[in-house]
């Protein structure tokens, strides 16, 4: 396999990673690489990418509704109010990934972000979107980086502002998922024009 597009169940060319399960097909076609705005929506993606660290994305994707229930829809103001008892509740919740460091980081990050003015997280994250004209469309999976200068700078900036459990790879996955970059392969049906 060259790592290029592969025909999906409907015969349309897609990124090969997006075809392994029906969940992935739907996520690939309808969500990944589409612009996401709003502090709470970006907080959710940031948290899910952090929870994914060391795991496969399908594990997170299949538990996404459980995460949303457990973390009150990822409303920053609400999660910032979580107590030690809430953290223990989360660590006992089989609907999410029960990793103490990741749960604590999510609550701590919400507390930091709750003090930011509305729209600041959105503006900050999107300020790191590279110029699409400067990035050729990837032709194969091998052309898609895991880390970029922008993701390294974004991770550093978020850490400097007090956020935890965010590194350059997680930041780049966030950038891909939220449409700051379009890493759908050049011949993929889901690639934006």
CSV table of C-alpha atoms in Angstrom, one decimal:
chain,number,residue,atom,x,y,z
A,1,UNK,CA,0.0,0.0,0.0
A,2,UNK,CA,1.4,3.4,-0.9
A,3,UNK,CA,-0.5,5.2,1.8
A,4,UNK,CA,-2.7,7.1,-0.7
A,5,UNK,CA,-6.4,7.2,-0.8
A,6,UNK,CA,-8.5,4.0,-0.7
A,7,UNK,CA,-12.0,3.5,-2.0
A,8,UNK,CA,-14.6,3.5,0.7
A,9,UNK,CA,-17.8,1.4,1.0
A,10,UNK,CA,-19.4,3.8,-1.5
A,11,UNK,CA,-16.4,3.7,-3.9
A,12,UNK,CA,-15.3,7.3,-3.0
A,13,UNK,CA,-11.6,7.8,-2.3
A,14,UNK,CA,-10.8,8.4,1.4
A,15,UNK,CA,-7.8,8.6,3.7
A,16,UNK,CA,-7.0,5.0,4.6
A,17,UNK,CA,-7.2,5.5,8.4
A,18,UNK,CA,-10.9,6.6,7.9
A,19,UNK,CA,-12.1,3.3,6.7
A,20,UNK,CA,-11.4,0.7,9.4
A,21,UNK,CA,-14.8,1.0,11.1
A,22,UNK,CA,-18.1,2.7,10.5
A,23,UNK,CA,-17.3,5.0,13.4
A,24,UNK,CA,-14.2,6.2,11.7
A,25,UNK,CA,-15.9,6.6,8.3
A,26,UNK,CA,-18.4,8.9,9.9
A,27,UNK,CA,-15.8,10.8,11.9
A,28,UNK,CA,-13.5,11.1,8.9
A,29,UNK,CA,-16.3,12.3,6.5
A,30,UNK,CA,-18.3,14.6,8.8
A,31,UNK,CA,-16.0,16.0,11.5
A,32,UNK,CA,-12.2,15.5,11.2
A,33,UNK,CA,-10.6,18.6,9.6
A,34,UNK,CA,-13.7,20.7,9.7
A,35,UNK,CA,-13.3,24.1,11.5
A,36,UNK,CA,-14.4,24.1,15.1
A,37,UNK,CA,-14.9,27.3,17.0
A,38,UNK,CA,-16.1,28.2,20.5
A,39,UNK,CA,-14.3,27.9,23.8
A,40,UNK,CA,-16.3,24.9,25.1
A,41,UNK,CA,-16.1,23.0,21.8
A,42,UNK,CA,-12.4,23.5,21.6
A,43,UNK,CA,-12.0,22.6,25.3
A,44,UNK,CA,-13.8,19.3,24.5
A,45,UNK,CA,-11.4,18.5,21.6
A,46,UNK,CA,-8.4,19.5,23.7
A,47,UNK,CA,-9.5,17.2,26.5
A,48,UNK,CA,-10.3,14.3,24.2
A,49,UNK,CA,-7.0,14.6,22.4
A,50,UNK,CA,-5.2,14.5,25.8
A,51,UNK,CA,-7.2,11.5,26.9
A,52,UNK,CA,-6.2,9.8,23.6
A,53,UNK,CA,-2.5,10.1,24.4
A,54,UNK,CA,-1.1,6.6,24.4
A,55,UNK,CA,-4.4,5.1,23.1
A,56,UNK,CA,-6.1,4.6,19.8
A,57,UNK,CA,-8.5,7.3,18.7
A,58,UNK,CA,-11.3,4.8,18.2
A,59,UNK,CA,-11.2,4.1,22.0
A,60,UNK,CA,-12.0,7.8,22.6
A,61,UNK,CA,-14.4,8.1,19.8
A,62,UNK,CA,-16.5,5.2,21.1
A,63,UNK,CA,-16.6,6.7,24.6
A,64,UNK,CA,-17.2,10.3,23.5
A,65,UNK,CA,-20.8,10.4,24.8
A,66,UNK,CA,-19.6,8.9,28.1
A,67,UNK,CA,-17.1,11.7,28.3
A,68,UNK,CA,-19.7,14.3,27.5
A,69,UNK,CA,-22.0,13.0,30.2
A,70,UNK,CA,-19.2,12.7,32.8
A,71,UNK,CA,-17.7,16.2,32.1
A,72,UNK,CA,-21.1,18.0,31.8
A,73,UNK,CA,-20.8,18.6,28.1
A,74,UNK,CA,-17.3,20.0,28.5
A,75,UNK,CA,-18.6,23.3,29.7
A,76,UNK,CA,-15.6,25.1,31.0
A,77,UNK,CA,-17.4,26.9,33.8
A,78,UNK,CA,-19.0,23.7,35.0
A,79,UNK,CA,-15.9,21.5,34.9
A,80,UNK,CA,-13.9,24.3,36.7
A,81,UNK,CA,-16.3,23.8,39.7
A,82,UNK,CA,-15.6,20.0,40.0
A,83,UNK,CA,-14.5,18.9,43.4
A,84,UNK,CA,-12.3,16.1,44.6
A,85,UNK,CA,-15.4,14.0,45.0
A,86,UNK,CA,-16.2,14.7,41.3
A,87,UNK,CA,-12.7,13.5,40.4
A,88,UNK,CA,-13.3,10.3,42.3
A,89,UNK,CA,-16.6,9.9,40.6
A,90,UNK,CA,-14.9,10.2,37.2
A,91,UNK,CA,-12.2,7.7,38.2
A,92,UNK,CA,-15.0,5.2,38.9
A,93,UNK,CA,-16.9,5.9,35.6
A,94,UNK,CA,-16.5,3.0,33.1
A,95,UNK,CA,-17.8,5.3,30.3
A,96,UNK,CA,-14.5,7.2,30.2
A,97,UNK,CA,-10.8,6.5,30.3
A,98,UNK,CA,-10.1,6.4,34.1
A,99,UNK,CA,-6.6,7.9,34.2
A,100,UNK,CA,-6.0,10.0,37.3
A,101,UNK,CA,-3.4,12.3,35.7
A,102,UNK,CA,-5.7,13.0,32.7
A,103,UNK,CA,-8.8,13.6,34.9
A,104,UNK,CA,-6.9,15.9,37.1
A,105,UNK,CA,-5.4,17.8,34.1
A,106,UNK,CA,-8.9,18.2,32.6
A,107,UNK,CA,-10.3,19.8,35.8
A,108,UNK,CA,-7.2,21.9,36.3
A,109,UNK,CA,-7.3,23.1,32.7
A,110,UNK,CA,-10.9,24.1,33.1
A,111,UNK,CA,-10.0,26.1,36.2
A,112,UNK,CA,-7.4,28.0,34.3
A,113,UNK,CA,-9.6,28.6,31.3
A,114,UNK,CA,-12.6,29.7,33.5
A,115,UNK,CA,-10.5,32.9,34.2
A,116,UNK,CA,-10.0,33.7,30.6
A,117,UNK,CA,-12.3,36.2,28.8
A,118,UNK,CA,-14.9,34.6,26.5
A,119,UNK,CA,-13.4,33.7,23.1
A,120,UNK,CA,-9.8,33.8,24.3
A,121,UNK,CA,-9.2,30.1,23.9
A,122,UNK,CA,-10.7,30.1,20.4
A,123,UNK,CA,-8.6,33.1,19.4
A,124,UNK,CA,-5.5,31.7,20.8
A,125,UNK,CA,-5.8,28.3,19.2
A,126,UNK,CA,-6.8,29.7,15.8
A,127,UNK,CA,-3.9,32.2,15.9
A,128,UNK,CA,-1.6,29.2,15.3
A,129,UNK,CA,-3.4,28.0,12.1
A,130,UNK,CA,-0.8,28.0,9.4
A,131,UNK,CA,-1.4,29.6,6.0
A,132,UNK,CA,-3.0,26.9,3.9
A,133,UNK,CA,-1.4,28.2,0.8
A,134,UNK,CA,2.0,27.4,2.3
A,135,UNK,CA,1.1,23.8,2.9
A,136,UNK,CA,0.8,21.4,-0.1
A,137,UNK,CA,-2.0,18.9,0.2
A,138,UNK,CA,-0.6,15.6,1.4
A,139,UNK,CA,-0.7,12.9,-1.2
A,140,UNK,CA,0.1,9.9,1.1
A,141,UNK,CA,-0.1,9.2,4.8
A,142,UNK,CA,3.7,9.6,4.9
A,143,UNK,CA,3.3,13.2,3.9
A,144,UNK,CA,1.3,14.0,7.1
A,145,UNK,CA,3.4,15.2,10.0
A,146,UNK,CA,2.9,14.3,13.6
A,147,UNK,CA,4.3,17.6,14.8
A,148,UNK,CA,4.9,21.0,13.2
A,149,UNK,CA,6.5,24.2,14.3
A,150,UNK,CA,3.0,25.6,14.8
A,151,UNK,CA,1.9,22.7,17.1
A,152,UNK,CA,5.1,23.0,19.1
A,153,UNK,CA,4.5,26.7,19.5
A,154,UNK,CA,0.8,26.2,20.5
A,155,UNK,CA,1.7,23.6,23.0
A,156,UNK,CA,4.4,25.8,24.5
A,157,UNK,CA,2.0,28.8,24.7
A,158,UNK,CA,-0.8,26.7,26.4
A,159,UNK,CA,1.7,25.3,28.9
A,160,UNK,CA,3.0,28.8,29.6
A,161,UNK,CA,-0.5,29.9,30.4
A,162,UNK,CA,-1.0,27.0,32.9
A,163,UNK,CA,-2.6,24.2,30.8
A,164,UNK,CA,-1.4,20.7,31.4
A,165,UNK,CA,-1.2,17.4,29.5
A,166,UNK,CA,-0.6,19.1,26.1
A,167,UNK,CA,2.5,18.5,24.0
A,168,UNK,CA,3.3,19.2,20.4
A,169,UNK,CA,1.8,15.9,19.1
A,170,UNK,CA,-1.4,16.4,21.0
A,171,UNK,CA,-1.5,20.0,19.8
A,172,UNK,CA,-1.1,18.9,16.2
A,173,UNK,CA,-3.8,16.3,16.6
A,174,UNK,CA,-6.1,19.1,17.9
A,175,UNK,CA,-5.2,21.3,14.9
A,176,UNK,CA,-6.1,18.4,12.5
A,177,UNK,CA,-9.3,17.5,14.3
A,178,UNK,CA,-10.5,21.1,14.5
A,179,UNK,CA,-9.7,22.2,11.0
A,180,UNK,CA,-6.7,24.5,11.6
A,181,UNK,CA,-5.0,22.3,9.0
A,182,UNK,CA,-6.6,20.1,6.4
A,183,UNK,CA,-4.6,16.8,6.4
A,184,UNK,CA,-7.1,14.9,4.3
A,185,UNK,CA,-5.1,13.5,1.4
A,186,UNK,CA,-5.2,15.4,-1.8
A,187,UNK,CA,-7.5,13.0,-3.6
A,188,UNK,CA,-9.8,12.4,-0.5
A,189,UNK,CA,-13.5,13.0,-1.0
A,190,UNK,CA,-13.5,14.9,2.4
A,191,UNK,CA,-10.8,17.4,1.5
A,192,UNK,CA,-12.0,21.0,1.5
A,193,UNK,CA,-11.6,22.8,-1.8
